Backbone as JSON, one array per atom type, in Angstrom:
{
  "sequence": "MPLHALELVPDEAGLEAVRHDWQRLRDAGLPSQLDHRGATNAPHLTVVSAPELPDAAIDVAAARLGSLLPFRARSAGLLLLGGERLTVARALDIDDDVVRRVLAVRVQVPDRAHLGWLPHVTLARRLDRADAQRAVDVLGHEDVVLTFTRLRRWDPDAGRVTTVAGW",
  "N": [[120.68, 96.03, 111.14], [120.43, 98.96, 113.0], [118.37, 101.76, 112.22], [118.91, 105.18, 111.4], [116.93, 108.11, 112.02], [114.64, 110.74, 111.11], [112.16, 112.36, 112.82], [108.84, 113.48, 113.48], [107.33, 114.89, 116.29], [104.48, 114.88, 118.39], [102.71, 117.4, 120.38], [102.2, 117.61, 123.99], [99.49, 116.87, 124.49], [98.95, 115.36, 122.21], [100.86, 113.31, 122.49], [99.8, 112.08, 124.76], [97.31, 111.2, 123.74], [98.07, 109.24, 121.86], [99.51, 107.51, 123.53], [97.4, 106.68, 125.08], [96.01, 105.04, 123.27], [98.01, 103.09, 123.04], [97.92, 102.09, 125.65], [95.3, 101.05, 125.77], [95.5, 98.91, 123.97], [97.41, 97.33, 125.32], [95.99, 96.79, 127.71], [94.07, 95.13, 126.69], [95.46, 92.87, 126.3], [96.99, 92.72, 124.03], [99.71, 93.18, 121.64], [101.66, 96.18, 122.05], [103.01, 99.44, 121.49], [103.69, 100.49, 123.86], [104.96, 98.52, 125.19], [107.51, 98.61, 124.27], [110.59, 99.13, 125.46], [112.59, 101.04, 125.1], [114.43, 103.96, 125.92], [114.05, 106.16, 124.33], [111.63, 105.81, 123.19], [108.77, 107.13, 121.91], [105.61, 108.45, 120.89], [105.47, 109.16, 117.44], [105.9, 110.55, 114.11], [107.41, 109.26, 111.43], [109.68, 110.81, 109.32], [111.81, 110.13, 107.63], [113.89, 107.26, 107.38], [117.05, 105.58, 107.57], [120.17, 103.8, 106.94], [122.13, 105.71, 107.41], [122.05, 109.27, 107.86], [122.39, 111.83, 105.61], [124.07, 115.0, 106.01], [122.9, 116.99, 104.48], [120.2, 116.23, 104.35], [119.35, 116.62, 106.96], [119.75, 119.36, 107.22], [117.96, 120.34, 105.26], [115.58, 119.37, 106.33], [115.45, 120.78, 108.78], [115.18, 123.41, 107.83], [112.95, 123.31, 106.0], [110.86, 121.83, 107.28], [111.0, 122.69, 109.92], [110.16, 125.33, 109.79], [107.44, 125.07, 109.55], [106.41, 124.18, 111.9], [104.34, 124.74, 114.74], [102.2, 122.12, 113.35], [99.04, 120.71, 112.38], [97.58, 117.43, 112.24], [95.2, 115.06, 111.17], [94.05, 112.04, 112.39], [92.38, 109.69, 110.78], [91.74, 107.07, 110.54], [92.6, 103.54, 110.73], [95.52, 101.59, 110.06], [96.56, 98.44, 108.86], [99.43, 96.79, 108.53], [101.67, 94.61, 106.85], [102.47, 91.06, 106.93], [102.21, 87.88, 108.02], [102.54, 88.64, 110.67], [101.39, 91.69, 112.01], [101.63, 95.28, 111.76], [100.07, 97.79, 113.55], [98.63, 100.88, 112.99], [97.87, 104.42, 113.21], [96.52, 106.11, 110.55], [97.43, 109.18, 109.01], [96.0, 112.24, 108.02], [97.46, 114.66, 106.18], [98.41, 118.0, 105.54], [98.91, 119.19, 102.21], [101.14, 120.88, 101.77], [102.87, 120.21, 103.85], [103.39, 117.55, 103.16], [104.74, 117.91, 100.68], [107.04, 119.15, 101.63], [108.13, 117.2, 103.3], [108.73, 115.26, 101.38], [110.73, 116.64, 100.03], [112.75, 116.47, 101.89], [113.11, 113.69, 102.05], [114.14, 112.98, 99.51], [116.74, 113.68, 99.78], [117.97, 111.57, 100.92], [119.33, 108.94, 99.72], [119.46, 106.17, 100.32], [117.17, 105.5, 101.74], [114.86, 103.8, 103.91], [112.27, 103.09, 102.99], [110.46, 103.41, 99.97], [108.49, 106.12, 98.78], [105.95, 107.66, 100.88], [104.08, 107.03, 103.67], [102.16, 108.49, 105.78], [101.93, 107.92, 109.19], [101.23, 106.91, 112.6], [102.68, 104.62, 114.63], [101.11, 102.07, 116.5], [101.23, 99.45, 117.41], [103.31, 96.57, 117.04], [104.06, 93.44, 115.48], [101.62, 92.04, 115.73], [99.51, 89.28, 115.91], [97.89, 88.02, 113.05], [95.39, 86.89, 113.46], [94.43, 88.36, 115.57], [93.71, 90.81, 114.6], [91.09, 91.97, 114.14], [90.2, 92.24, 116.75], [92.01, 94.14, 117.75], [91.32, 96.35, 116.16], [88.7, 96.75, 117.08], [89.2, 97.39, 119.78], [90.59, 99.8, 119.56], [88.77, 101.48, 118.36], [86.92, 103.99, 116.46], [87.13, 106.73, 116.51], [88.15, 109.98, 115.38], [91.38, 111.43, 115.74], [93.12, 114.31, 116.55], [96.31, 115.49, 116.04], [98.89, 117.64, 117.1], [101.82, 118.55, 115.78], [104.92, 119.44, 117.05], [107.66, 119.3, 117.19], [110.74, 118.43, 115.62], [112.78, 115.71, 115.53], [115.93, 113.97, 115.74], [116.94, 110.68, 115.54], [119.67, 108.88, 116.53], [120.95, 105.9, 116.35], [123.5, 104.85, 116.62], [124.86, 106.44, 118.45], [123.0, 106.26, 120.4], [121.19, 108.31, 120.91], [118.82, 110.98, 121.03], [118.16, 113.98, 119.39], [116.95, 117.32, 119.26], [115.97, 118.8, 116.29], [114.44, 120.84, 115.28], [111.88, 123.08, 116.49], [109.99, 122.72, 119.57]],
  "CA": [[121.34, 97.28, 111.46], [119.48, 99.99, 113.4], [118.26, 102.86, 111.27], [118.83, 106.57, 111.83], [115.63, 108.61, 111.6], [114.11, 112.05, 111.41], [110.79, 112.09, 113.28], [108.03, 114.58, 114.0], [106.76, 114.49, 117.58], [103.36, 115.74, 118.77], [102.71, 118.08, 121.67], [101.85, 116.75, 125.13], [98.15, 116.31, 124.3], [99.08, 114.32, 121.18], [101.56, 112.18, 123.1], [98.84, 111.4, 125.63], [96.3, 110.52, 122.91], [98.67, 108.02, 121.31], [99.8, 106.6, 124.65], [96.1, 106.11, 125.47], [95.84, 103.91, 122.35], [98.96, 102.05, 123.45], [97.42, 101.48, 126.89], [94.11, 100.25, 125.46], [95.96, 97.65, 123.39], [98.02, 96.54, 126.38], [94.93, 96.34, 128.62], [93.35, 94.05, 126.0], [96.37, 91.73, 126.15], [97.54, 92.75, 122.67], [100.98, 93.91, 121.55], [101.53, 97.63, 122.12], [104.28, 100.16, 121.54], [103.95, 100.74, 125.27], [105.86, 97.44, 125.63], [108.86, 98.92, 123.78], [111.22, 99.69, 126.66], [113.65, 101.99, 124.79], [114.3, 105.26, 126.58], [113.65, 107.17, 123.35], [110.34, 105.44, 122.62], [107.73, 108.14, 122.05], [104.79, 108.55, 119.68], [106.1, 110.01, 116.43], [105.66, 110.38, 112.69], [108.72, 109.16, 110.8], [109.88, 111.53, 108.06], [112.69, 109.27, 106.84], [114.85, 106.44, 108.13], [118.08, 105.04, 106.69], [121.37, 103.4, 107.68], [122.74, 106.96, 107.86], [121.37, 110.45, 107.34], [123.32, 112.87, 105.15], [123.89, 116.33, 106.6], [121.96, 117.75, 103.63], [118.83, 115.89, 104.72], [119.08, 117.26, 108.25], [119.65, 120.79, 106.95], [116.7, 120.58, 104.54], [114.5, 119.13, 107.29], [115.4, 121.9, 109.73], [114.67, 124.6, 107.14], [111.64, 123.14, 105.36], [109.85, 121.38, 108.24], [111.06, 123.52, 111.12], [109.39, 126.56, 109.6], [106.01, 124.75, 109.59], [106.0, 123.77, 113.24], [103.57, 123.49, 114.83], [101.14, 121.88, 112.38], [98.07, 119.7, 112.84], [97.24, 116.31, 111.35], [94.04, 114.32, 111.67], [94.07, 110.59, 112.23], [91.01, 109.37, 110.4], [91.57, 105.64, 110.31], [93.66, 102.63, 111.15], [96.22, 100.82, 109.04], [97.14, 97.15, 109.21], [100.53, 96.61, 107.59], [102.5, 93.43, 107.06], [102.07, 89.74, 106.48], [101.74, 87.01, 109.09], [102.49, 89.54, 111.83], [100.96, 92.99, 111.53], [101.83, 96.53, 112.46], [98.84, 98.56, 113.65], [98.99, 102.31, 113.02], [96.86, 105.42, 112.86], [96.82, 106.86, 109.33], [97.32, 110.62, 109.24], [95.72, 113.17, 106.93], [98.45, 115.72, 106.34], [98.32, 119.08, 104.56], [99.77, 118.99, 101.03], [102.41, 121.61, 101.91], [103.73, 119.4, 104.71], [103.81, 116.4, 102.36], [105.77, 118.36, 99.73], [108.28, 119.43, 102.37], [108.67, 115.9, 103.72], [109.33, 114.63, 100.19], [111.98, 117.36, 99.77], [113.74, 115.9, 102.82], [113.33, 112.28, 101.73], [114.99, 112.84, 98.32], [118.13, 113.91, 100.2], [118.45, 110.32, 101.54], [119.19, 107.95, 98.65], [119.32, 104.8, 100.8], [116.08, 105.48, 102.72], [114.32, 102.46, 104.16], [111.05, 102.84, 102.23], [110.12, 104.35, 98.91], [107.2, 106.73, 99.05], [105.74, 108.05, 102.28], [102.75, 106.72, 104.19], [102.18, 109.11, 107.11], [101.22, 107.15, 110.21], [101.81, 106.77, 113.94], [102.61, 103.2, 114.98], [100.5, 101.74, 117.79], [101.67, 98.1, 117.83], [104.05, 95.74, 116.06], [104.04, 91.98, 115.68], [100.29, 91.58, 116.1], [99.06, 88.1, 115.15], [96.81, 88.33, 112.11], [94.13, 86.45, 114.05], [93.99, 89.36, 116.55], [93.53, 92.11, 113.93], [89.77, 92.55, 114.39], [90.13, 92.63, 118.16], [92.75, 95.39, 117.88], [90.49, 97.4, 115.56], [87.59, 97.0, 118.0], [89.73, 98.04, 120.99], [91.0, 101.17, 119.25], [87.61, 102.29, 117.99], [86.94, 104.68, 115.18], [87.15, 108.19, 116.66], [89.27, 110.73, 114.83], [92.29, 112.03, 116.7], [93.91, 115.39, 115.95], [97.63, 115.62, 116.67], [99.63, 118.84, 116.75], [103.25, 118.23, 115.79], [105.64, 120.62, 117.53], [109.11, 119.11, 117.26], [111.42, 117.53, 114.7], [113.91, 115.15, 116.25], [116.8, 113.03, 115.04], [117.33, 109.49, 116.29], [120.98, 108.35, 116.14], [121.11, 104.66, 117.11], [124.92, 104.59, 116.89], [125.19, 107.16, 119.69], [121.92, 106.04, 121.36], [120.81, 109.65, 121.33], [117.82, 111.75, 120.3], [118.4, 115.41, 119.49], [115.94, 118.15, 118.62], [116.46, 119.5, 115.1], [113.62, 122.07, 115.18], [110.68, 123.07, 117.32], [110.13, 122.72, 121.03]],
  "C": [[120.28, 98.31, 111.85], [119.52, 101.17, 112.43], [118.23, 104.21, 111.99], [117.48, 107.1, 111.34], [115.47, 110.08, 111.93], [112.63, 111.83, 111.69], [110.13, 113.38, 113.76], [107.31, 114.09, 115.24], [105.61, 115.44, 117.94], [103.57, 116.42, 120.12], [102.24, 117.12, 122.77], [100.48, 116.11, 124.98], [98.17, 115.18, 123.26], [99.8, 113.09, 121.71], [100.61, 111.37, 123.96], [97.79, 110.63, 124.83], [96.84, 109.21, 122.35], [98.99, 107.04, 122.42], [98.51, 105.96, 125.18], [95.77, 104.91, 124.56], [96.76, 102.76, 122.74], [98.44, 101.32, 124.68], [96.2, 100.61, 126.63], [94.51, 98.91, 124.85], [96.56, 96.75, 124.47], [96.97, 95.97, 127.32], [94.13, 95.19, 128.02], [94.23, 92.82, 125.8], [96.97, 91.62, 124.76], [98.9, 93.44, 122.67], [100.73, 95.42, 121.51], [102.92, 98.26, 122.09], [104.64, 100.55, 122.97], [104.92, 99.68, 125.82], [107.3, 97.66, 125.17], [109.57, 99.71, 124.87], [112.3, 100.73, 126.38], [113.39, 103.36, 125.41], [113.82, 106.35, 125.63], [112.29, 106.86, 122.73], [109.31, 106.51, 122.94], [106.88, 108.12, 120.79], [105.44, 109.54, 118.7], [105.61, 109.66, 115.03], [107.02, 110.38, 112.02], [108.72, 109.92, 109.47], [110.7, 110.66, 107.12], [113.56, 108.47, 107.79], [115.78, 105.77, 107.13], [119.27, 104.6, 107.53], [122.21, 104.6, 108.15], [121.99, 108.12, 107.21], [122.41, 111.48, 106.89], [123.03, 114.21, 105.82], [122.9, 117.16, 105.8], [120.51, 117.47, 104.02], [118.44, 116.58, 106.03], [118.91, 118.77, 108.06], [118.33, 121.13, 106.26], [115.52, 120.39, 105.5], [114.35, 120.29, 108.26], [114.78, 123.13, 109.06], [113.23, 124.42, 106.67], [110.55, 122.73, 106.35], [109.83, 122.25, 109.49], [110.22, 124.77, 110.99], [107.88, 126.32, 109.64], [105.5, 124.45, 110.99], [105.41, 124.93, 114.02], [102.57, 123.37, 113.67], [100.27, 120.74, 112.89], [97.87, 118.64, 111.77], [96.09, 115.55, 112.0], [94.24, 112.84, 111.37], [92.63, 110.15, 111.99], [90.8, 107.89, 110.15], [92.75, 104.85, 110.8], [94.26, 101.93, 109.95], [96.65, 99.5, 109.65], [98.17, 96.85, 108.13], [101.25, 95.31, 107.88], [101.89, 92.17, 106.52], [101.48, 88.92, 107.59], [101.6, 87.78, 110.41], [102.24, 90.94, 111.31], [101.5, 94.13, 112.39], [100.5, 97.25, 112.41], [99.24, 100.02, 113.8], [97.77, 103.17, 112.76], [97.34, 106.13, 111.6], [96.59, 108.34, 109.6], [96.99, 111.35, 107.94], [96.6, 114.38, 107.16], [98.27, 116.74, 105.21], [99.33, 118.85, 103.42], [101.12, 119.7, 101.15], [103.37, 120.82, 102.79], [104.26, 118.2, 103.93], [104.92, 116.8, 101.38], [107.11, 118.58, 100.45], [108.93, 118.15, 102.88], [109.36, 115.23, 102.53], [110.64, 115.32, 99.81], [113.1, 116.87, 100.69], [114.11, 114.49, 102.37], [114.25, 112.1, 100.51], [116.46, 113.1, 98.63], [118.77, 112.63, 100.76], [118.29, 109.19, 100.52], [118.98, 106.51, 99.13], [118.23, 104.68, 101.87], [115.43, 104.09, 102.75], [113.1, 102.13, 103.3], [110.9, 103.87, 101.14], [108.73, 104.9, 99.19], [107.08, 107.07, 100.52], [104.3, 107.79, 102.64], [102.68, 107.28, 105.61], [101.3, 108.34, 108.1], [101.96, 107.22, 111.54], [101.59, 105.33, 114.35], [102.05, 103.02, 116.39], [100.97, 100.39, 118.31], [102.41, 97.44, 116.68], [103.88, 94.28, 116.46], [102.71, 91.47, 116.23], [99.95, 90.34, 115.26], [97.89, 88.5, 114.27], [95.45, 87.95, 112.7], [93.57, 87.46, 115.06], [93.67, 90.72, 115.92], [92.17, 92.73, 114.24], [89.63, 93.0, 115.84], [90.86, 93.96, 118.38], [91.94, 96.56, 117.32], [89.34, 97.75, 116.49], [88.04, 97.75, 119.24], [90.04, 99.51, 120.72], [89.84, 102.07, 118.84], [87.81, 103.04, 116.7], [86.94, 106.2, 115.3], [88.36, 108.79, 115.96], [90.11, 111.29, 115.97], [93.05, 113.13, 115.96], [95.2, 115.52, 116.75], [98.26, 116.92, 116.19], [101.11, 118.52, 116.89], [104.04, 119.51, 116.06], [107.16, 120.51, 117.45], [109.58, 118.14, 116.19], [112.65, 117.02, 115.43], [114.7, 114.2, 115.35], [117.15, 111.9, 116.0], [118.63, 108.97, 115.71], [121.22, 107.08, 116.95], [122.57, 104.33, 117.42], [125.35, 105.24, 118.21], [124.15, 106.89, 120.78], [121.33, 107.33, 121.85], [119.73, 110.23, 120.41], [118.16, 113.22, 120.49], [117.26, 116.15, 118.77], [116.59, 118.91, 117.47], [115.72, 120.84, 114.96], [112.42, 121.94, 116.1], [111.01, 123.05, 118.79], [109.47, 121.54, 121.65]]
}
């Protein structure tokens, strides 16, 4: 079942920085989020995802996160998540106030997909474990600073993305 989501989206410079990572992976013949053909595919930081989002969660997100936009986050490393097949992501260092506000949104969604919150931007999915070192080498180790400017809602039932806050 597709999951509904609230997502934070970076400004144009941040979108380009993440898409550059996507392109580097693709150019190396590795899986990349650039290969995801969905019209709504864009670099983002997931706040919460669930089979459905209660109105309270959307209201809290608009009030608590919308008032912080824009905010900056530093990507200071890579994450490899999963088992036989890996997800490659940039880990994000996020201000404590943003984290507290995200957690205030997440508690409004009792059937959320994941407990806890690991802030990251996904770069690739379904990477063979044998290709992990190559992906790390391709992506390098430079820090990336992203400025998040928009909170959006993904509704897979309607196939629609709407802006909840920001620009």
